[in-house]
Coordinates of C-alpha atoms and ligand atoms in Angstrom, one line a residue:
M1 CA 0.0 0.0 0.0
H2 CA 1.4 3.4 -0.8
K3 CA 0.8 6.6 1.0
Q4 CA -2.3 8.6 0.1
F5 CA -1.4 11.6 -1.9
L6 CA -3.4 12.4 -5.0
P7 CA -7.1 12.9 -5.0
F8 CA -9.0 11.2 -7.7
S9 CA -12.2 12.1 -9.4
L10 CA -15.3 10.1 -8.5
V11 CA -15.9 6.9 -10.3
F12 CA -19.5 6.5 -11.0
L13 CA -21.0 3.2 -10.4
L14 CA -22.6 1.6 -13.4
S15 CA -23.9 -1.8 -12.5
F16 CA -25.0 -4.2 -15.1
S17 CA -24.5 -7.9 -15.7
L18 CA -22.6 -9.0 -18.8
H19 CA -23.2 -12.6 -18.2
A20 CA -26.0 -14.6 -16.6
Q21 CA -24.6 -15.7 -13.3
K22 CA -24.6 -19.4 -12.5
K23 CA -24.0 -20.9 -9.1
P24 CA -20.6 -22.7 -9.0
S25 CA -20.7 -26.4 -8.6
T26 CA -20.0 -27.5 -5.1
T27 CA -16.5 -28.6 -4.6
P28 CA -15.4 -31.3 -2.2
S29 CA -13.8 -30.0 0.9
D30 CA -10.0 -29.5 0.6
A31 CA -7.2 -28.8 3.0
G32 CA -6.7 -25.2 1.8
V33 CA -3.4 -23.6 1.0
S34 CA -0.2 -24.9 2.5
A35 CA 0.6 -23.3 5.9
V36 CA 4.2 -24.5 5.4
T37 CA 4.5 -22.6 2.2
V38 CA 2.9 -19.5 3.7
G39 CA 5.4 -19.4 6.6
R40 CA 8.4 -20.2 4.5
V41 CA 7.7 -17.6 1.8
V42 CA 6.7 -14.7 4.1
R43 CA 9.8 -15.3 6.2
A44 CA 12.1 -15.3 3.2
L45 CA 10.6 -12.1 1.7
A46 CA 10.6 -10.2 5.0
A47 CA 14.1 -11.4 6.1
D48 CA 16.7 -8.8 6.9
D49 CA 18.9 -10.1 4.1
M50 CA 16.2 -8.9 1.6
E51 CA 17.0 -5.4 2.9
G52 CA 13.5 -4.1 2.5
R53 CA 13.1 -5.0 -1.3
A54 CA 13.7 -1.5 -2.6
T55 CA 12.8 -1.0 -6.3
G56 CA 15.8 -0.7 -8.6
K57 CA 18.2 -2.0 -5.9
P58 CA 20.0 -5.4 -5.7
S59 CA 17.7 -6.3 -2.8
G60 CA 14.6 -5.8 -4.9
D61 CA 16.2 -7.9 -7.7
R62 CA 17.0 -10.7 -5.2
A63 CA 13.3 -10.8 -4.1
A64 CA 12.3 -11.1 -7.8
Q65 CA 14.7 -14.0 -8.3
F66 CA 13.4 -15.7 -5.2
L67 CA 9.8 -15.4 -6.5
A68 CA 10.8 -16.7 -10.0
T69 CA 12.3 -19.7 -8.3
E70 CA 9.0 -20.3 -6.5
F71 CA 7.0 -20.1 -9.7
K72 CA 9.4 -22.6 -11.4
R73 CA 9.1 -25.0 -8.4
I74 CA 5.3 -24.8 -8.6
G75 CA 5.4 -25.4 -12.4
L76 CA 3.8 -22.3 -13.8
K77 CA 4.3 -21.3 -17.4
T78 CA 5.9 -18.0 -18.4
M79 CA 3.8 -15.3 -20.0
P80 CA 3.4 -15.6 -23.8
G81 CA 6.1 -13.6 -25.4
L82 CA 8.5 -13.9 -22.3
T83 CA 11.3 -16.4 -22.0
S84 CA 11.4 -16.1 -18.2
Y85 CA 9.2 -15.3 -15.3
E86 CA 10.7 -11.8 -15.1
Q87 CA 8.8 -9.1 -17.0
T88 CA 11.4 -6.4 -17.3
F89 CA 10.9 -2.8 -18.4
P90 CA 12.8 0.4 -18.2
A91 CA 12.2 3.3 -15.8
Y92 CA 14.1 6.6 -15.7
E93 CA 15.5 8.2 -12.6
S94 CA 16.4 11.8 -12.9
S95 CA 18.5 13.8 -10.4
T96 CA 18.8 17.5 -10.6
T97 CA 22.4 18.7 -10.9
S98 CA 21.5 22.4 -10.9
F99 CA 18.3 24.4 -10.5
S100 CA 17.7 28.1 -10.1
V101 CA 14.7 30.3 -10.4
T102 CA 14.1 34.0 -10.4
L103 CA 10.7 35.6 -10.0
D104 CA 10.1 39.3 -10.5
N105 CA 13.9 39.6 -11.0
A106 CA 14.6 38.3 -7.5
P107 CA 16.1 34.8 -6.8
V108 CA 13.7 32.3 -5.3
A109 CA 15.0 30.4 -2.2
K110 CA 15.9 26.8 -2.8
D111 CA 13.2 25.6 -0.3
K112 CA 10.6 27.6 -2.1
A113 CA 10.9 26.0 -5.6
L114 CA 10.3 22.4 -6.8
L115 CA 11.3 20.9 -10.1
I116 CA 9.5 17.9 -11.7
S117 CA 11.3 17.1 -14.9
T118 CA 13.3 14.6 -16.8
Q119 CA 14.3 17.1 -19.5
P120 CA 18.1 17.1 -19.6
R121 CA 18.1 20.9 -19.8
L122 CA 15.5 23.6 -18.9
N123 CA 15.8 27.3 -19.8
W124 CA 12.6 29.2 -19.4
T125 CA 11.8 32.9 -19.3
N126 CA 8.6 34.8 -19.4
T127 CA 9.2 35.3 -23.2
D128 CA 8.4 31.5 -23.6
V129 CA 4.7 32.0 -22.5
P130 CA 2.5 30.5 -23.8
A131 CA 4.8 27.5 -24.6
V132 CA 5.3 27.6 -20.8
R133 CA 2.0 28.0 -19.1
V134 CA 1.8 30.1 -15.9
L135 CA -0.7 28.6 -13.5
T136 CA -1.6 30.8 -10.5
I137 CA -3.1 29.0 -7.5
G138 CA -4.2 31.6 -5.1
A139 CA -5.0 31.4 -1.4
Q140 CA -8.7 30.8 -2.2
D141 CA -8.1 28.2 -4.9
N142 CA -8.1 24.4 -4.3
P143 CA -4.7 23.0 -5.5
Q144 CA -5.8 19.4 -5.1
Q145 CA -7.4 19.3 -8.6
Y146 CA -4.1 20.3 -10.2
L147 CA -1.8 18.0 -8.4
R148 CA -1.9 15.1 -10.8
D149 CA -1.0 17.3 -13.8
I150 CA 1.8 18.9 -11.8
V151 CA 3.3 15.5 -10.9
R152 CA 2.8 14.1 -14.4
P153 CA 3.0 17.2 -16.6
K154 CA 1.4 17.1 -20.0
E155 CA 2.7 20.6 -20.8
N156 CA 5.5 22.9 -19.5
V157 CA 3.9 24.7 -16.5
L158 CA 5.2 27.2 -14.0
V159 CA 3.0 27.0 -10.9
L160 CA 2.7 30.0 -8.6
L161 CA 1.4 28.5 -5.5
D162 CA 0.3 30.8 -2.7
S163 CA 2.0 30.1 0.6
A164 CA -1.5 29.4 2.1
H165 CA -0.9 26.0 0.6
T166 CA 2.5 25.4 2.2
T167 CA 1.4 22.0 3.6
I168 CA 0.6 20.7 0.1
F169 CA 3.9 22.1 -1.1
K170 CA 5.8 20.3 1.6
R171 CA 4.0 17.0 0.8
L172 CA 4.9 17.4 -2.8
A173 CA 8.5 18.1 -1.9
D174 CA 8.5 15.0 0.4
R175 CA 7.2 12.8 -2.3
L176 CA 9.7 14.1 -4.8
S177 CA 12.6 13.4 -2.4
H178 CA 11.5 9.8 -2.3
S179 CA 11.4 9.1 -6.0
S180 CA 11.9 10.9 -9.2
L181 CA 11.1 7.8 -11.3
R182 CA 9.3 8.2 -14.7
A183 CA 8.0 5.5 -17.0
E184 CA 8.5 7.7 -20.1
E185 CA 11.9 8.0 -21.8
P186 CA 13.3 11.4 -21.0
S187 CA 13.8 13.9 -23.8
N188 CA 13.8 17.5 -24.4
N189 CA 10.4 17.0 -25.9
S190 CA 8.9 15.8 -22.6
F191 CA 7.3 18.3 -20.2
S192 CA 8.3 19.7 -16.8
S193 CA 6.6 21.4 -13.9
V194 CA 8.2 24.0 -11.7
V195 CA 6.3 25.0 -8.5
I196 CA 7.2 28.2 -6.7
L197 CA 5.7 28.9 -3.3
T198 CA 4.8 32.6 -3.4
A199 CA 4.2 35.0 -0.4
G200 CA 0.9 36.6 -1.5
P201 CA -0.6 37.4 -4.9
V202 CA 1.7 37.6 -8.0
A203 CA 0.9 39.7 -11.1
S204 CA -0.1 37.5 -14.0
K205 CA 2.7 38.8 -16.3
V206 CA 5.5 38.6 -13.8
P207 CA 9.0 38.2 -15.3
F208 CA 10.6 34.8 -14.5
K209 CA 13.7 32.7 -15.3
V210 CA 14.1 29.0 -14.7
A211 CA 17.4 27.1 -15.4
A212 CA 18.0 23.5 -14.6
I213 CA 20.2 20.5 -15.6
N214 CA 19.1 16.9 -15.0
T215 CA 21.1 13.8 -15.2
V216 CA 19.1 10.7 -16.0
R217 CA 19.8 7.1 -15.2
T218 CA 18.0 4.2 -16.8
L219 CA 16.9 1.4 -14.4
T220 CA 15.6 -2.0 -15.3
L221 CA 12.5 -2.9 -13.2
R222 CA 11.0 -6.4 -13.0
N223 CA 7.6 -7.8 -12.3
V224 CA 7.5 -11.6 -11.7
V225 CA 4.7 -13.3 -13.7
G226 CA 3.6 -17.0 -13.9
V227 CA 0.7 -18.5 -15.8
L228 CA -1.6 -21.5 -15.3
P229 CA -3.3 -21.9 -18.7
G230 CA -7.0 -22.6 -18.6
K231 CA -8.2 -26.2 -19.2
D232 CA -11.4 -25.2 -21.1
P233 CA -10.9 -24.7 -24.8
V234 CA -13.2 -21.6 -24.9
R235 CA -12.8 -20.2 -21.3
K236 CA -9.0 -20.3 -21.4
A237 CA -9.0 -17.1 -23.5
E238 CA -10.4 -15.4 -20.3
Q239 CA -7.9 -14.4 -17.6
V240 CA -8.1 -14.1 -13.8
V241 CA -5.3 -12.2 -12.2
F242 CA -3.9 -12.8 -8.7
S243 CA -1.5 -10.1 -7.7
A244 CA 0.5 -8.3 -5.0
H245 CA 3.5 -6.0 -4.9
Y246 CA 6.8 -7.5 -3.7
D247 CA 8.7 -4.2 -3.5
H248 CA 8.9 -2.2 -0.3
L249 CA 10.8 0.9 1.0
G250 CA 14.3 -0.5 1.5
A251 CA 16.0 1.4 4.3
L252 CA 14.5 4.0 6.6
P253 CA 16.1 6.3 9.2
P254 CA 17.3 3.9 12.0
V255 CA 15.1 3.2 15.0
A256 CA 16.9 1.5 17.9
G257 CA 19.6 0.4 15.5
D258 CA 17.2 -1.1 12.9
S259 CA 17.0 0.6 9.6
I260 CA 15.5 -2.2 7.4
A261 CA 11.9 -1.7 6.4
N262 CA 11.1 -5.4 6.2
G263 CA 7.6 -4.9 4.8
A264 CA 6.3 -8.2 6.2
D265 CA 2.7 -7.1 6.1
D266 CA 3.2 -4.5 3.3
D267 CA 3.3 -6.5 1.1
A268 CA 5.3 -9.7 1.7
S269 CA 2.0 -11.0 3.1
G270 CA 0.1 -10.5 -0.2
T271 CA 3.0 -11.7 -2.3
T272 CA 3.1 -14.9 -0.2
A273 CA -0.6 -15.3 -0.9
V274 CA 0.1 -15.1 -4.7
V275 CA 2.7 -17.9 -4.3
A276 CA 0.5 -20.0 -2.1
L277 CA -2.5 -19.6 -4.4
A278 CA -0.4 -20.5 -7.4
E279 CA 0.7 -23.7 -5.7
Y280 CA -2.9 -24.5 -4.6
F281 CA -4.4 -24.0 -8.0
K282 CA -1.6 -25.9 -9.8
K283 CA -2.3 -28.8 -7.5
K284 CA -6.1 -28.7 -8.2
N285 CA -5.3 -28.4 -11.9
D286 CA -9.0 -27.8 -12.9
N287 CA -9.1 -24.1 -13.7
A288 CA -11.2 -23.5 -16.8
R289 CA -10.0 -19.9 -17.2
T290 CA -6.3 -18.9 -17.5
L291 CA -4.8 -17.8 -14.1
I292 CA -2.1 -15.2 -14.1
F293 CA 0.0 -14.8 -10.9
V294 CA 2.0 -11.6 -10.7
A295 CA 4.3 -10.0 -8.1
F296 CA 4.6 -6.3 -9.0
T297 CA 7.6 -4.0 -8.5
A298 CA 7.5 -0.3 -7.7
E299 CA 4.1 -0.1 -6.1
E300 CA 5.4 2.1 -3.2
I301 CA 6.9 4.7 -5.6
G302 CA 4.1 5.1 -8.0
G303 CA 2.6 1.8 -9.3
F304 CA 5.0 1.5 -12.3
G305 CA 4.9 -2.3 -12.2
S306 CA 1.2 -2.7 -12.4
Q307 CA 0.9 0.1 -15.0
Y308 CA 3.4 -1.7 -17.3
F309 CA 1.8 -5.1 -16.7
S310 CA -1.7 -3.8 -17.5
K311 CA -0.5 -2.4 -20.8
Q312 CA 0.7 -5.9 -21.9
L313 CA -2.8 -7.4 -21.6
D314 CA -6.2 -6.8 -23.2
P315 CA -8.4 -5.6 -20.3
V316 CA -11.5 -6.9 -22.0
K317 CA -10.1 -10.5 -21.5
I318 CA -9.5 -10.0 -17.8
V319 CA -12.6 -11.1 -16.0
A320 CA -11.3 -10.4 -12.5
M321 CA -8.3 -9.2 -10.5
F322 CA -7.6 -10.3 -6.9
N323 CA -5.0 -7.9 -5.6
I324 CA -3.9 -8.8 -2.2
E325 CA -2.5 -6.0 0.1
M326 CA -1.6 -6.4 3.8
I327 CA -3.3 -9.5 5.1
G328 CA -0.9 -10.4 7.9
K329 CA -2.8 -9.0 10.8
L330 CA -6.3 -9.4 12.1
A331 CA -9.0 -7.3 10.5
Q332 CA -11.2 -5.0 12.6
F333 CA -14.0 -7.6 12.2
G334 CA -11.9 -10.2 14.0
P335 CA -10.6 -13.6 12.8
N336 CA -11.8 -15.1 9.6
S337 CA -12.6 -11.9 7.9
A338 CA -11.1 -9.5 5.3
F339 CA -12.3 -6.5 3.4
I340 CA -12.6 -5.7 -0.3
T341 CA -11.9 -2.2 -1.6
G342 CA -14.5 -0.8 -4.0
F343 CA -16.9 -3.5 -2.9
E344 CA -19.9 -1.5 -4.3
R345 CA -18.3 -0.9 -7.7
S346 CA -18.9 -4.4 -9.0
D347 CA -20.5 -7.6 -7.7
F348 CA -17.1 -9.2 -7.2
G349 CA -17.3 -9.2 -3.4
T350 CA -20.9 -10.6 -3.4
L351 CA -19.8 -13.5 -5.6
L352 CA -16.8 -14.2 -3.4
Q353 CA -19.0 -14.2 -0.3
A354 CA -21.6 -16.5 -1.9
N355 CA -18.9 -19.1 -2.4
L356 CA -18.0 -19.0 1.3
K357 CA -21.6 -19.3 2.7
D358 CA -20.9 -22.6 4.3
T359 CA -17.7 -21.3 6.0
P360 CA -17.1 -19.0 9.0
F361 CA -15.2 -16.6 6.7
R362 CA -16.7 -13.2 5.8
F363 CA -15.6 -10.6 3.2
E364 CA -16.7 -7.1 4.2
P365 CA -16.8 -3.8 2.3
D366 CA -13.9 -1.5 3.0
P367 CA -14.5 0.1 6.4
Y368 CA -12.1 3.0 5.7
P369 CA -13.6 4.8 2.7
T370 CA -11.9 8.1 3.5
Q371 CA -8.5 6.4 3.1
N372 CA -9.2 6.0 -0.7
L373 CA -7.7 2.5 -0.6
F374 CA -9.3 1.5 -3.9
Y375 CA -7.0 3.9 -5.7
R376 CA -4.0 3.3 -3.5
S377 CA -2.9 0.0 -4.8
D378 CA -2.1 -2.0 -7.9
N379 CA -5.7 -2.8 -8.7
A380 CA -6.3 0.9 -9.7
T381 CA -4.8 0.7 -13.2
L382 CA -7.0 -2.2 -14.4
A383 CA -10.0 -0.9 -12.5
R384 CA -9.7 2.4 -14.4
L385 CA -9.9 0.3 -17.6
G386 CA -13.2 -1.4 -16.4
V387 CA -11.8 -4.6 -15.0
P388 CA -13.4 -5.8 -11.7
A389 CA -10.1 -5.3 -10.0
H390 CA -10.2 -5.1 -6.2
S391 CA -7.8 -5.2 -3.3
I392 CA -8.3 -7.6 -0.5
S393 CA -6.9 -6.6 2.9
T394 CA -7.1 -7.0 6.6
D395 CA -5.1 -4.0 7.6
Q396 CA -6.5 -1.6 10.2
I397 CA -4.8 1.2 8.4
P398 CA -6.0 4.2 10.4
T399 CA -4.4 2.7 13.6
D400 CA -1.6 0.6 12.2
K401 CA 1.5 1.9 13.9
L402 CA 3.8 -0.5 12.1
Y403 CA 2.7 0.7 8.6
H404 CA 5.8 2.0 6.7
S405 CA 8.0 1.6 9.8
V406 CA 11.1 -0.5 10.5
D407 CA 8.9 -2.7 12.8
D408 CA 6.7 -4.2 10.0
E409 CA 8.3 -7.6 10.7
V410 CA 7.1 -11.2 10.6
E411 CA 6.8 -11.4 14.3
S412 CA 3.9 -8.9 14.2
L413 CA 1.9 -11.1 11.8
N414 CA -0.7 -13.7 12.7
L415 CA 0.3 -16.5 10.3
P416 CA -2.6 -18.9 11.1
N417 CA -5.1 -16.1 10.3
M418 CA -3.2 -15.1 7.2
T419 CA -3.3 -18.7 6.0
A420 CA -7.1 -18.8 6.7
V421 CA -7.5 -15.6 4.6
I422 CA -5.5 -17.0 1.7
T423 CA -7.5 -20.2 1.8
A424 CA -10.7 -18.2 1.9
I425 CA -9.5 -16.3 -1.2
A426 CA -8.9 -19.6 -3.0
R427 CA -12.3 -21.0 -2.1
S428 CA -14.1 -17.7 -2.9
A429 CA -12.6 -17.7 -6.3
T430 CA -14.0 -21.2 -7.2
G431 CA -16.8 -20.0 -9.5
I432 CA -14.7 -17.3 -11.2
I433 CA -11.9 -19.8 -12.0
A434 CA -14.4 -22.4 -13.2
G435 CA -15.9 -19.9 -15.6
Q436 CA -19.2 -20.1 -13.9
Q437 CA -19.2 -16.7 -12.4
T438 CA -18.3 -13.4 -14.1
P439 CA -18.2 -10.2 -12.0
T440 CA -19.8 -7.1 -13.4
R441 CA -17.4 -4.6 -14.9
I442 CA -16.4 -1.4 -13.1
A443 CA -17.4 1.9 -14.7
P444 CA -14.2 3.4 -16.1
E445 CA -13.0 6.5 -14.3
T446 CA -14.5 9.8 -15.6
P447 CA -11.8 12.4 -16.1
A448 CA -11.9 15.4 -13.8
K449 CA -13.6 18.5 -15.3
P450 CA -10.9 21.1 -16.2
K451 CA -11.3 24.4 -14.4
P452 CA -12.9 27.0 -16.8
Ligands
LIG1 ZN1 3.3 0.4 1.4

């Protein structure tokens, strides 16, 4: 789970059934997923020698290799078009070598200006308007609606942000200090944002100068993907995705001599679920639809892994996505329960619950709607494309003191409950995997209305 930052426009719920729903055939009782696998995999991923599985670092690559070995042991196939379980793609990390700004012929202090750019060189002055757009966000304006375009600029923009919004400026600075990764190849044709915190109103035709030099490093990022092809000649064209992110934060400032953010719950727990589910379904070997198991990279720093993965598939063929995020601790509803984000946006949760009606397990709607969890994990990209893509979690996020701390360790997890959650996910998926249940699609996100 990554930190909440950007607001998103409302997604309007459009509920209709594409397929007649049939009840799944009753399956004989099974032993569930392997508790031994669950314990072994989560311990390996959250071990100190994985050094917090930071994206683009050797520790993150080691975690990917470990997962590829697990997929091979289980006997999954590789994705069509790939020769290994690793789905690699480039990302571009830029660091600013020099950056200076003047506004109204006076230099702007370093802590009052932010640069979001992968352009190797920037040289702007007020004579570049309108090729450089000047966006004034006054004390009375709401900056939230512009943040997404500032972080991922689609034009060159100089933002004059009134100091009434200092808190937002600081959050933006904080976010930029963590990562400056971009999915697009940098070039002088790409776009940049410069944000200046201004004390009070600024005249609209104020003279300005911006000069910056960026150095860009190309990183190779890797998702880990394994496939269990469908057994039904027709249904195998339809795909069900089980996913979680294996990356975490790497090192954090030390607390009591510990600087490793082990990320046992976030999200070694979900990644473990993906491995345990792959093993379980491979053993059952009766899936009509094709099952795709994926461990994403770079969730914590912007969701680059799931964004790349989503572009390699046809969303129309994906009937459901089970994204699993932080299932290592008890949910607020007690044992044998978990919640599903965006529960009301499709009938995915209702179908899952129907398959568990003879068990003590309950899936609940997300009890923390203000946390915007539906859009804070790797399900968001496919959900925006209409796929019933939901995250399953047990985390009591408003009160979770271990979240994004060096103390998110295996010792804080409830492994028997976690195994029960994974088994419940396996059983709740029965009808979808058999091709007997098809969740309703999610209404694609409506873009925010631009300000007149
Ligand atoms: Zn996280």
